[in-house]
mmCIF file of C-alpha atoms and ligand atoms in Angstrom:
data_model
loop_
_atom_site.group_PDB
_atom_site.id
_atom_site.type_symbol
_atom_site.label_atom_id
_atom_site.label_comp_id
_atom_site.label_asym_id
_atom_site.label_seq_id
_atom_site.Cartn_x
_atom_site.Cartn_y
_atom_site.Cartn_z
ATOM 1 C CA UNK W 1 -15.332 2.421 19.849
ATOM 2 C CA UNK W 2 -17.083 5.759 19.760
ATOM 3 C CA UNK W 3 -15.306 8.592 17.865
ATOM 4 C CA UNK W 4 -13.166 10.803 20.054
ATOM 5 C CA UNK W 5 -14.729 13.777 21.387
ATOM 6 C CA UNK W 6 -13.396 17.027 19.789
ATOM 7 C CA UNK W 7 -9.615 17.324 20.551
ATOM 8 C CA UNK W 8 -9.630 20.762 19.391
ATOM 9 C CA UNK W 9 -6.400 21.580 21.178
ATOM 10 C CA UNK W 10 -4.435 19.019 18.834
ATOM 11 C CA UNK W 11 -1.693 20.300 16.774
ATOM 12 C CA UNK W 12 -3.591 19.155 13.448
ATOM 13 C CA UNK W 13 -6.693 20.809 14.499
ATOM 14 C CA UNK W 14 -4.572 23.840 15.383
ATOM 15 C CA UNK W 15 -3.162 23.753 11.808
ATOM 16 C CA UNK W 16 -6.476 23.628 10.172
ATOM 17 C CA UNK W 17 -7.797 26.482 12.363
ATOM 18 C CA UNK W 18 -4.735 28.573 11.105
ATOM 19 C CA UNK W 19 -5.518 27.904 7.447
ATOM 20 C CA UNK W 20 -9.143 28.725 8.087
ATOM 21 C CA UNK W 21 -7.928 31.981 9.748
ATOM 22 C CA UNK W 22 -5.724 32.612 6.723
ATOM 23 C CA UNK W 23 -8.488 32.477 4.494
ATOM 24 C CA UNK W 24 -10.817 34.527 6.629
ATOM 25 C CA UNK W 25 -8.574 37.429 7.128
ATOM 26 C CA UNK W 26 -6.019 37.336 10.124
ATOM 27 C CA UNK W 27 -5.357 35.463 13.301
ATOM 28 C CA UNK W 28 -8.364 36.495 15.253
ATOM 29 C CA UNK W 29 -10.148 33.261 14.383
ATOM 30 C CA UNK W 30 -7.293 31.114 16.129
ATOM 31 C CA UNK W 31 -6.846 33.340 19.105
ATOM 32 C CA UNK W 32 -10.230 34.477 19.674
ATOM 33 C CA UNK W 33 -11.344 30.926 20.383
ATOM 34 C CA UNK W 34 -15.175 30.310 20.107
ATOM 35 C CA UNK W 35 -16.030 33.753 19.249
ATOM 36 C CA UNK W 36 -15.595 34.044 15.667
ATOM 37 C CA UNK W 37 -17.817 32.793 13.015
ATOM 38 C CA UNK W 38 -14.825 30.619 11.798
ATOM 39 C CA UNK W 39 -14.566 28.811 15.036
ATOM 40 C CA UNK W 40 -18.392 28.522 15.704
ATOM 41 C CA UNK W 41 -18.853 27.235 12.203
ATOM 42 C CA UNK W 42 -16.239 24.669 12.979
ATOM 43 C CA UNK W 43 -17.864 23.609 16.298
ATOM 44 C CA UNK W 44 -21.272 23.245 14.887
ATOM 45 C CA UNK W 45 -20.443 21.391 11.632
ATOM 46 C CA UNK W 46 -16.935 19.952 11.414
ATOM 47 C CA UNK W 47 -15.721 19.739 8.164
ATOM 48 C CA UNK W 48 -15.604 16.210 6.811
ATOM 49 C CA UNK W 49 -12.303 14.392 7.174
ATOM 50 C CA UNK W 50 -10.203 13.132 4.434
ATOM 51 C CA UNK W 51 -11.651 10.223 2.667
ATOM 52 C CA UNK W 52 -10.862 6.670 3.907
ATOM 53 C CA UNK W 53 -9.647 5.048 0.957
ATOM 54 C CA UNK W 54 -8.973 1.717 2.378
ATOM 55 C CA UNK W 55 -10.841 -0.817 0.089
ATOM 56 C CA UNK W 56 -9.824 -3.740 2.246
ATOM 57 C CA UNK W 57 -8.861 -2.938 5.952
ATOM 58 C CA UNK W 58 -5.094 -2.661 6.439
ATOM 59 C CA UNK W 59 -5.081 -5.372 9.038
ATOM 60 C CA UNK W 60 -6.865 -7.832 6.891
ATOM 61 C CA UNK W 61 -4.822 -7.411 3.861
ATOM 62 C CA UNK W 62 -1.512 -7.211 5.417
ATOM 63 C CA UNK W 63 -1.946 -9.877 8.107
ATOM 64 C CA UNK W 64 0.434 -12.831 7.228
ATOM 65 C CA UNK W 65 -1.037 -15.879 6.024
ATOM 66 C CA UNK W 66 1.164 -18.859 6.753
ATOM 67 C CA UNK W 67 2.750 -20.297 3.598
ATOM 68 C CA UNK W 68 2.453 -17.074 1.465
ATOM 69 C CA UNK W 69 5.495 -16.957 -0.689
ATOM 70 C CA UNK W 70 7.419 -13.766 0.635
ATOM 71 C CA UNK W 71 9.739 -13.827 -2.468
ATOM 72 C CA UNK W 72 6.541 -13.033 -4.492
ATOM 73 C CA UNK W 73 5.586 -9.900 -2.563
ATOM 74 C CA UNK W 74 5.486 -6.635 -4.577
ATOM 75 C CA UNK W 75 7.639 -4.386 -2.251
ATOM 76 C CA UNK W 76 6.414 -1.457 -4.125
ATOM 77 C CA UNK W 77 2.777 -2.265 -3.992
ATOM 78 C CA UNK W 78 -0.055 -0.466 -1.844
ATOM 79 C CA UNK W 79 -2.275 -3.547 -0.893
ATOM 80 C CA UNK W 80 -5.764 -2.511 0.184
ATOM 81 C CA UNK W 81 -5.163 1.057 -0.565
ATOM 82 C CA UNK W 82 -7.350 2.732 -3.402
ATOM 83 C CA UNK W 83 -6.160 6.264 -3.238
ATOM 84 C CA UNK W 84 -2.875 8.043 -4.190
ATOM 85 C CA UNK W 85 0.004 9.312 -2.046
ATOM 86 C CA UNK W 86 -1.800 12.657 -1.273
ATOM 87 C CA UNK W 87 -4.878 10.876 -0.233
ATOM 88 C CA UNK W 88 -2.800 8.642 2.131
ATOM 89 C CA UNK W 89 -1.059 11.541 3.555
ATOM 90 C CA UNK W 90 -4.165 13.285 4.404
ATOM 91 C CA UNK W 91 -5.870 10.433 6.106
ATOM 92 C CA UNK W 92 -2.538 9.610 7.874
ATOM 93 C CA UNK W 93 -2.826 13.158 9.551
ATOM 94 C CA UNK W 94 -6.321 12.630 10.381
ATOM 95 C CA UNK W 95 -5.562 9.203 11.941
ATOM 96 C CA UNK W 96 -2.819 10.796 13.886
ATOM 97 C CA UNK W 97 -5.183 12.980 15.844
ATOM 98 C CA UNK W 98 -7.297 9.870 16.802
ATOM 99 C CA UNK W 99 -3.906 7.880 17.373
ATOM 100 C CA UNK W 100 -2.827 10.592 19.858
ATOM 101 C CA UNK W 101 -6.261 10.733 21.526
ATOM 102 C CA UNK W 102 -6.259 7.068 21.955
ATOM 103 C CA UNK W 103 -2.783 6.858 23.172
ATOM 104 C CA UNK W 104 -3.772 9.603 25.821
ATOM 105 C CA UNK W 105 -6.550 7.413 27.028
ATOM 106 C CA UNK W 106 -4.123 4.516 27.344
ATOM 107 C CA UNK W 107 -1.797 6.577 29.363
ATOM 108 C CA UNK W 108 -4.581 7.930 31.605
ATOM 109 C CA UNK W 109 -5.700 4.162 32.100
ATOM 110 C CA UNK W 110 -2.111 3.328 33.172
ATOM 111 C CA UNK W 111 -2.041 6.277 35.611
ATOM 112 C CA UNK W 112 -5.235 5.062 37.144
ATOM 113 C CA UNK W 113 -4.353 1.422 37.781
ATOM 114 C CA UNK W 114 -5.186 -0.035 34.427
ATOM 115 C CA UNK W 115 -3.114 -2.862 33.127
ATOM 116 C CA UNK W 116 -3.285 -2.761 29.307
ATOM 117 C CA UNK W 117 -0.472 -1.850 26.961
ATOM 118 C CA UNK W 118 0.560 -1.887 23.334
ATOM 119 C CA UNK W 119 3.624 -3.069 21.565
ATOM 120 C CA UNK W 120 4.708 -2.339 18.160
ATOM 121 C CA UNK W 121 7.470 -4.772 17.070
ATOM 122 C CA UNK W 122 9.290 -3.416 13.906
ATOM 123 C CA UNK W 123 11.323 -5.915 11.993
ATOM 124 C CA UNK W 124 13.044 -5.399 8.562
ATOM 125 C CA UNK W 125 16.414 -5.182 6.774
ATOM 126 C CA UNK W 126 18.542 -2.123 6.906
ATOM 127 C CA UNK W 127 16.928 0.822 5.133
ATOM 128 C CA UNK W 128 13.556 -0.717 5.224
ATOM 129 C CA UNK W 129 12.059 2.318 7.131
ATOM 130 C CA UNK W 130 12.092 1.225 10.777
ATOM 131 C CA UNK W 131 13.251 4.505 11.987
ATOM 132 C CA UNK W 132 11.034 6.378 9.707
ATOM 133 C CA UNK W 133 7.927 4.741 11.071
ATOM 134 C CA UNK W 134 9.157 5.605 14.776
ATOM 135 C CA UNK W 135 9.577 9.255 13.650
ATOM 136 C CA UNK W 136 6.653 9.685 11.441
ATOM 137 C CA UNK W 137 4.070 7.380 13.004
ATOM 138 C CA UNK W 138 5.017 6.882 16.614
ATOM 139 C CA UNK W 139 6.020 10.646 16.485
ATOM 140 C CA UNK W 140 2.317 11.671 16.096
ATOM 141 C CA UNK W 141 1.714 10.634 19.864
ATOM 142 C CA UNK W 142 2.791 12.175 23.059
ATOM 143 C CA UNK W 143 6.567 11.100 23.731
ATOM 144 C CA UNK W 144 5.783 10.638 27.485
ATOM 145 C CA UNK W 145 3.610 7.671 26.831
ATOM 146 C CA UNK W 146 6.198 5.915 24.589
ATOM 147 C CA UNK W 147 8.630 3.311 25.822
ATOM 148 C CA UNK W 148 10.972 2.960 22.616
ATOM 149 C CA UNK W 149 13.861 0.398 22.367
ATOM 150 C CA UNK W 150 16.361 -0.361 19.683
ATOM 151 C CA UNK W 151 17.877 -3.874 19.706
ATOM 152 C CA UNK W 152 21.437 -4.170 18.373
ATOM 153 C CA UNK W 153 24.262 -6.659 18.603
ATOM 154 C CA UNK W 154 24.049 -7.742 22.583
ATOM 155 C CA UNK W 155 26.163 -5.758 24.811
ATOM 156 C CA UNK W 156 28.643 -7.814 27.038
ATOM 157 C CA UNK W 157 26.004 -7.316 29.715
ATOM 158 C CA UNK W 158 23.364 -8.549 27.836
ATOM 159 C CA UNK W 159 25.454 -11.610 26.763
ATOM 160 C CA UNK W 160 25.433 -12.621 30.379
ATOM 161 C CA UNK W 161 21.710 -13.318 30.336
ATOM 162 C CA UNK W 162 19.226 -15.404 28.317
ATOM 163 C CA UNK W 163 18.392 -13.682 24.877
ATOM 164 C CA UNK W 164 14.791 -12.700 26.262
ATOM 165 C CA UNK W 165 16.135 -10.951 29.252
ATOM 166 C CA UNK W 166 16.856 -7.430 27.517
ATOM 167 C CA UNK W 167 13.378 -7.855 25.750
ATOM 168 C CA UNK W 168 11.684 -8.496 28.997
ATOM 169 C CA UNK W 169 13.365 -5.410 30.641
ATOM 170 C CA UNK W 170 12.071 -3.340 27.675
ATOM 171 C CA UNK W 171 8.372 -4.330 27.704
ATOM 172 C CA UNK W 172 5.989 -1.479 27.919
ATOM 173 C CA UNK W 173 4.536 -0.887 31.639
ATOM 174 C CA UNK W 174 0.751 -0.620 31.957
ATOM 175 C CA UNK W 175 -0.395 2.618 30.032
ATOM 176 C CA UNK W 176 2.499 2.667 27.667
ATOM 177 C CA UNK W 177 2.982 2.251 24.001
ATOM 178 C CA UNK W 178 6.142 0.085 23.453
ATOM 179 C CA UNK W 179 8.164 0.202 20.301
ATOM 180 C CA UNK W 180 10.761 -2.144 19.463
ATOM 181 C CA UNK W 181 13.152 -1.526 16.572
ATOM 182 C CA UNK W 182 14.288 -5.056 15.836
ATOM 183 C CA UNK W 183 13.338 -7.413 18.610
ATOM 184 C CA UNK W 184 13.682 -11.042 19.953
ATOM 185 C CA UNK W 185 12.996 -12.242 16.387
ATOM 186 C CA UNK W 186 16.743 -11.491 15.675
ATOM 187 C CA UNK W 187 17.285 -14.738 17.191
ATOM 188 C CA UNK W 188 15.836 -16.473 14.237
ATOM 189 C CA UNK W 189 17.249 -13.845 11.674
ATOM 190 C CA UNK W 190 20.683 -12.725 12.105
ATOM 191 C CA UNK W 191 21.610 -15.441 14.553
ATOM 192 C CA UNK W 192 20.434 -17.941 11.957
ATOM 193 C CA UNK W 193 21.881 -16.295 8.837
ATOM 194 C CA UNK W 194 25.493 -15.647 10.680
ATOM 195 C CA UNK W 195 25.276 -18.959 12.125
ATOM 196 C CA UNK W 196 25.764 -17.419 15.635
ATOM 197 C CA UNK W 197 24.183 -20.496 17.269
ATOM 198 C CA UNK W 198 23.948 -23.988 15.996
ATOM 199 C CA UNK W 199 20.859 -24.964 14.062
ATOM 200 C CA UNK W 200 19.500 -27.150 16.813
ATOM 201 C CA UNK W 201 19.543 -24.205 19.217
ATOM 202 C CA UNK W 202 17.950 -21.458 17.123
ATOM 203 C CA UNK W 203 15.439 -23.835 15.791
ATOM 204 C CA UNK W 204 13.943 -24.083 19.394
ATOM 205 C CA UNK W 205 13.526 -20.289 19.477
ATOM 206 C CA UNK W 206 10.278 -20.315 17.373
ATOM 207 C CA UNK W 207 8.279 -22.220 20.029
ATOM 208 C CA UNK W 208 10.000 -20.185 22.672
ATOM 209 C CA UNK W 209 9.130 -17.074 20.845
ATOM 210 C CA UNK W 210 5.523 -17.944 20.581
ATOM 211 C CA UNK W 211 5.229 -18.931 24.377
ATOM 212 C CA UNK W 212 6.880 -15.587 25.371
ATOM 213 C CA UNK W 213 4.436 -13.642 23.448
ATOM 214 C CA UNK W 214 1.445 -15.673 24.679
ATOM 215 C CA UNK W 215 2.631 -14.664 28.117
ATOM 216 C CA UNK W 216 3.065 -11.040 27.269
ATOM 217 C CA UNK W 217 -0.410 -11.024 25.589
ATOM 218 C CA UNK W 218 -1.997 -12.554 28.564
ATOM 219 C CA UNK W 219 -0.644 -9.876 30.830
ATOM 220 C CA UNK W 220 -2.633 -7.176 28.982
ATOM 221 C CA UNK W 221 -0.387 -6.271 26.087
ATOM 222 C CA UNK W 222 -1.804 -6.053 22.557
ATOM 223 C CA UNK W 223 1.050 -7.015 20.172
ATOM 224 C CA UNK W 224 1.449 -5.737 16.577
ATOM 225 C CA UNK W 225 4.331 -7.093 14.833
ATOM 226 C CA UNK W 226 5.165 -5.486 11.457
ATOM 227 C CA UNK W 227 7.806 -6.573 8.996
ATOM 228 C CA UNK W 228 8.968 -3.836 6.364
ATOM 229 C CA UNK W 229 9.906 -5.203 3.184
ATOM 230 C CA UNK W 230 11.992 -3.368 0.880
ATOM 231 C CA UNK W 231 13.166 -4.441 -2.554
ATOM 232 C CA UNK W 232 16.855 -5.094 -3.335
ATOM 233 C CA UNK W 233 16.843 -2.032 -5.786
ATOM 234 C CA UNK W 234 15.411 0.188 -3.487
ATOM 235 C CA UNK W 235 17.586 -0.759 -0.570
ATOM 236 C CA UNK W 236 20.588 -0.227 -2.836
ATOM 237 C CA UNK W 237 19.287 3.254 -3.659
ATOM 238 C CA UNK W 238 18.803 4.159 -0.055
ATOM 239 C CA UNK W 239 22.251 2.570 0.916
ATOM 240 C CA UNK W 240 23.677 4.759 -1.897
ATOM 241 C CA UNK W 241 22.097 7.831 -0.427
ATOM 242 C CA UNK W 242 23.485 7.059 3.044
ATOM 243 C CA UNK W 243 26.880 6.987 1.183
ATOM 244 C CA UNK W 244 26.347 10.164 -0.778
ATOM 245 C CA UNK W 245 24.926 12.433 2.029
ATOM 246 C CA UNK W 246 27.264 13.349 4.979
ATOM 247 C CA UNK W 247 24.107 13.898 7.306
ATOM 248 C CA UNK W 248 23.405 10.083 6.457
ATOM 249 C CA UNK W 249 26.738 8.560 7.299
ATOM 250 C CA UNK W 250 25.881 7.993 10.731
ATOM 251 C CA UNK W 251 23.208 5.511 9.565
ATOM 252 C CA UNK W 252 25.583 3.490 7.358
ATOM 253 C CA UNK W 253 27.256 0.530 8.397
ATOM 254 C CA UNK W 254 29.911 -1.198 6.238
ATOM 255 C CA UNK W 255 28.119 -4.421 7.336
ATOM 256 C CA UNK W 256 25.162 -3.325 5.491
ATOM 257 C CA UNK W 257 26.817 -4.498 2.466
ATOM 258 C CA UNK W 258 27.479 -7.899 3.855
ATOM 259 C CA UNK W 259 23.708 -8.220 4.788
ATOM 260 C CA UNK W 260 23.081 -7.407 1.144
ATOM 261 C CA UNK W 261 25.357 -10.339 -0.096
ATOM 262 C CA UNK W 262 23.282 -12.555 2.032
ATOM 263 C CA UNK W 263 19.694 -11.423 0.974
ATOM 264 C CA UNK W 264 18.495 -14.915 -0.113
ATOM 265 C CA UNK W 265 19.264 -16.200 3.376
ATOM 266 C CA UNK W 266 17.519 -13.469 4.964
ATOM 267 C CA UNK W 267 14.624 -14.121 2.565
ATOM 268 C CA UNK W 268 14.422 -17.645 3.716
ATOM 269 C CA UNK W 269 14.767 -16.614 7.383
ATOM 270 C CA UNK W 270 11.921 -14.004 7.205
ATOM 271 C CA UNK W 271 9.843 -16.522 5.512
ATOM 272 C CA UNK W 272 10.212 -19.156 8.158
ATOM 273 C CA UNK W 273 9.998 -16.401 10.978
ATOM 274 C CA UNK W 274 6.721 -15.306 9.659
ATOM 275 C CA UNK W 275 5.392 -18.729 9.030
ATOM 276 C CA UNK W 276 6.171 -20.118 12.489
ATOM 277 C CA UNK W 277 5.695 -16.912 14.596
ATOM 278 C CA UNK W 278 2.463 -15.263 13.368
ATOM 279 C CA UNK W 279 0.080 -16.454 15.987
ATOM 280 C CA UNK W 280 -3.306 -15.262 17.225
ATOM 281 C CA UNK W 281 -1.684 -13.348 20.227
ATOM 282 C CA UNK W 282 0.995 -11.626 17.866
ATOM 283 C CA UNK W 283 0.201 -11.707 14.413
ATOM 284 C CA UNK W 284 2.740 -10.534 11.794
ATOM 285 C CA UNK W 285 1.645 -7.755 9.464
ATOM 286 C CA UNK W 286 4.136 -7.578 6.442
ATOM 287 C CA UNK W 287 4.025 -4.154 4.898
ATOM 288 C CA UNK W 288 5.672 -3.241 1.418
ATOM 289 C CA UNK W 289 8.145 -0.556 2.047
ATOM 290 C CA UNK W 290 9.353 0.735 -1.176
ATOM 291 C CA UNK W 291 6.805 3.549 -0.899
ATOM 292 C CA UNK W 292 7.506 5.042 2.594
ATOM 293 C CA UNK W 293 4.258 7.076 2.514
ATOM 294 C CA UNK W 294 2.289 3.789 2.138
ATOM 295 C CA UNK W 295 4.334 2.009 4.875
ATOM 296 C CA UNK W 296 3.552 4.838 7.375
ATOM 297 C CA UNK W 297 0.181 4.955 6.498
ATOM 298 C CA UNK W 298 -0.219 1.270 6.852
ATOM 299 C CA UNK W 299 1.642 1.052 10.224
ATOM 300 C CA UNK W 300 -0.488 4.163 11.370
ATOM 301 C CA UNK W 301 -3.775 2.148 10.663
ATOM 302 C CA UNK W 302 -2.557 -0.902 12.349
ATOM 303 C CA UNK W 303 -1.571 0.886 15.421
ATOM 304 C CA UNK W 304 -4.734 2.878 15.592
ATOM 305 C CA UNK W 305 -6.665 -0.468 15.220
ATOM 306 C CA UNK W 306 -4.770 -1.991 18.128
ATOM 307 C CA UNK W 307 -5.544 0.920 20.389
ATOM 308 C CA UNK W 308 -9.296 1.066 19.275
ATOM 309 C CA UNK W 309 -9.459 -2.535 20.355
ATOM 310 C CA UNK W 310 -8.599 -1.618 23.670
ATOM 311 C CA UNK W 311 -12.076 0.231 23.895
ATOM 312 C CA UNK W 312 -10.707 2.663 26.736
ATOM 313 C CA UNK W 313 -12.786 5.572 27.875
ATOM 314 C CA UNK W 314 -11.449 8.364 30.073
ATOM 315 C CA UNK W 315 -10.967 7.191 33.697
ATOM 316 C CA UNK W 316 -13.599 8.835 36.139
ATOM 317 C CA UNK W 317 -12.296 11.439 38.813
ATOM 318 C CA UNK W 318 -11.459 9.892 41.812
ATOM 319 C CA UNK W 319 -12.573 13.072 43.738
ATOM 320 C CA UNK W 320 -15.556 15.220 43.842
ATOM 321 C CA UNK W 321 -15.677 17.526 40.732
ATOM 322 C CA UNK W 322 -18.226 19.890 41.993
ATOM 323 C CA UNK W 323 -16.584 20.405 45.300
ATOM 324 C CA UNK W 324 -13.336 20.862 43.572
ATOM 325 C CA UNK W 325 -14.871 23.610 41.391
ATOM 326 C CA UNK W 326 -16.345 25.486 44.352
ATOM 327 C CA UNK W 327 -12.946 25.423 46.326
ATOM 328 C CA UNK W 328 -11.291 26.583 43.008
ATOM 329 C CA UNK W 329 -13.885 29.305 42.644
ATOM 330 C CA UNK W 330 -13.430 30.549 46.316
ATOM 331 C CA UNK W 331 -9.621 31.001 45.761
HETATM 332 P P1 AMP I 401 20.734 -1.150 13.453
HETATM 333 O O1 AMP I 401 19.344 -1.614 13.485
HETATM 334 O O2 AMP I 401 21.070 -0.565 12.072
HETATM 335 O O3 AMP I 401 21.146 -0.403 14.590
HETATM 336 O O4 AMP I 401 21.755 -2.295 13.607
HETATM 337 C C1 AMP I 401 21.379 -3.325 14.618
HETATM 338 C C2 AMP I 401 22.410 -4.552 14.267
HETATM 339 O O5 AMP I 401 22.422 -5.358 15.435
HETATM 340 C C3 AMP I 401 21.879 -5.352 13.202
HETATM 341 O O6 AMP I 401 22.926 -5.712 12.287
HETATM 342 C C4 AMP I 401 21.166 -6.674 13.798
HETATM 343 O O7 AMP I 401 21.288 -7.655 13.013
HETATM 344 C C5 AMP I 401 22.139 -6.883 15.009
HETATM 345 N N1 AMP I 401 21.381 -7.460 16.136
HETATM 346 C C6 AMP I 401 20.228 -7.318 16.585
HETATM 347 N N2 AMP I 401 19.761 -8.331 17.484
HETATM 348 C C7 AMP I 401 20.868 -9.074 17.463
HETATM 349 C C8 AMP I 401 21.157 -10.198 18.061
HETATM 350 N N3 AMP I 401 20.290 -10.744 18.899
HETATM 351 N N4 AMP I 401 22.325 -11.067 17.952
HETATM 352 C C9 AMP I 401 23.228 -10.345 16.913
HETATM 353 N N5 AMP I 401 22.961 -9.331 16.464
HETATM 354 C C10 AMP I 401 21.989 -8.732 16.550
HETATM 355 MG MG1 MG I 402 21.610 -0.338 10.292
#
């Protein structure tokens, strides 16, 4: 897809203009748009963006290959990324501008009758950073175009229905970026590990999940599924922090320790979920999550790719632009 046209009003662009103004003596360069040397220089020759240090595209290096041994994953690794943390944070900020632009196109597309949408599914154990992805990655786009939903223990109302009922109700409408913090896949994770259903029942869910996602994809939704993988040691540190800090107590749940005691069972459940529910329509990407900056950069990249794949332009005006300009001028 063609590079976005200058979105010079974006917050990052604003920041860099601010910095340039600092170097060039005062705020005039920001306020006096287009009239100063700084701004005209930016317009004629935009500064080169931060280096893209992906030596293998995130989507290629992170896409789950059936049969890979999940227990052998280096949770502190940064697969595909040849730069350091500072390089990663710079690229993420730049990608954020592109992501925001692409998401706005998607939203405009939905407002003008389009049927496309994107669904980001986040799975991972407690402390793996799902909430951080929502804040730092999804937080870079316009919230009015986001449909976010977290899935916990089913409520009494939800229990009255099939397990996909609450999922279907939360699917992104056309034009929206849907974000699931946990998902229908819990039906082969916690449900399996805690024996909430008999084996013969939860085993059927693999095929059901695949059929459901194929249907969602066929309706125009690009599905990006991400499993964040945190190491047991890092998880322990993060839980300890939640216990240390009163501002983090709300995130802690005593049951988090019970989950830790069942890590081998969860590992087996995740392994099989990945092997059985990574499909062409809804592939899994497995992201090492001990380094938060890497996980956020990687998900930013995957999401940007998904939105780029839609290849959406701006919808044409459904009114006579010239006539409207003339009308406005006459007011
Ligand atoms: P949190 O993500 O920290 O808010 O925790 C949500 C909790 O809900 C986790 O312990 C999940 O295992 C649990 N949960 C999510 N989906 C289901 C489900 N379908 N059945 C039972 N528990 C679930
Ligand atoms: Mg939790």
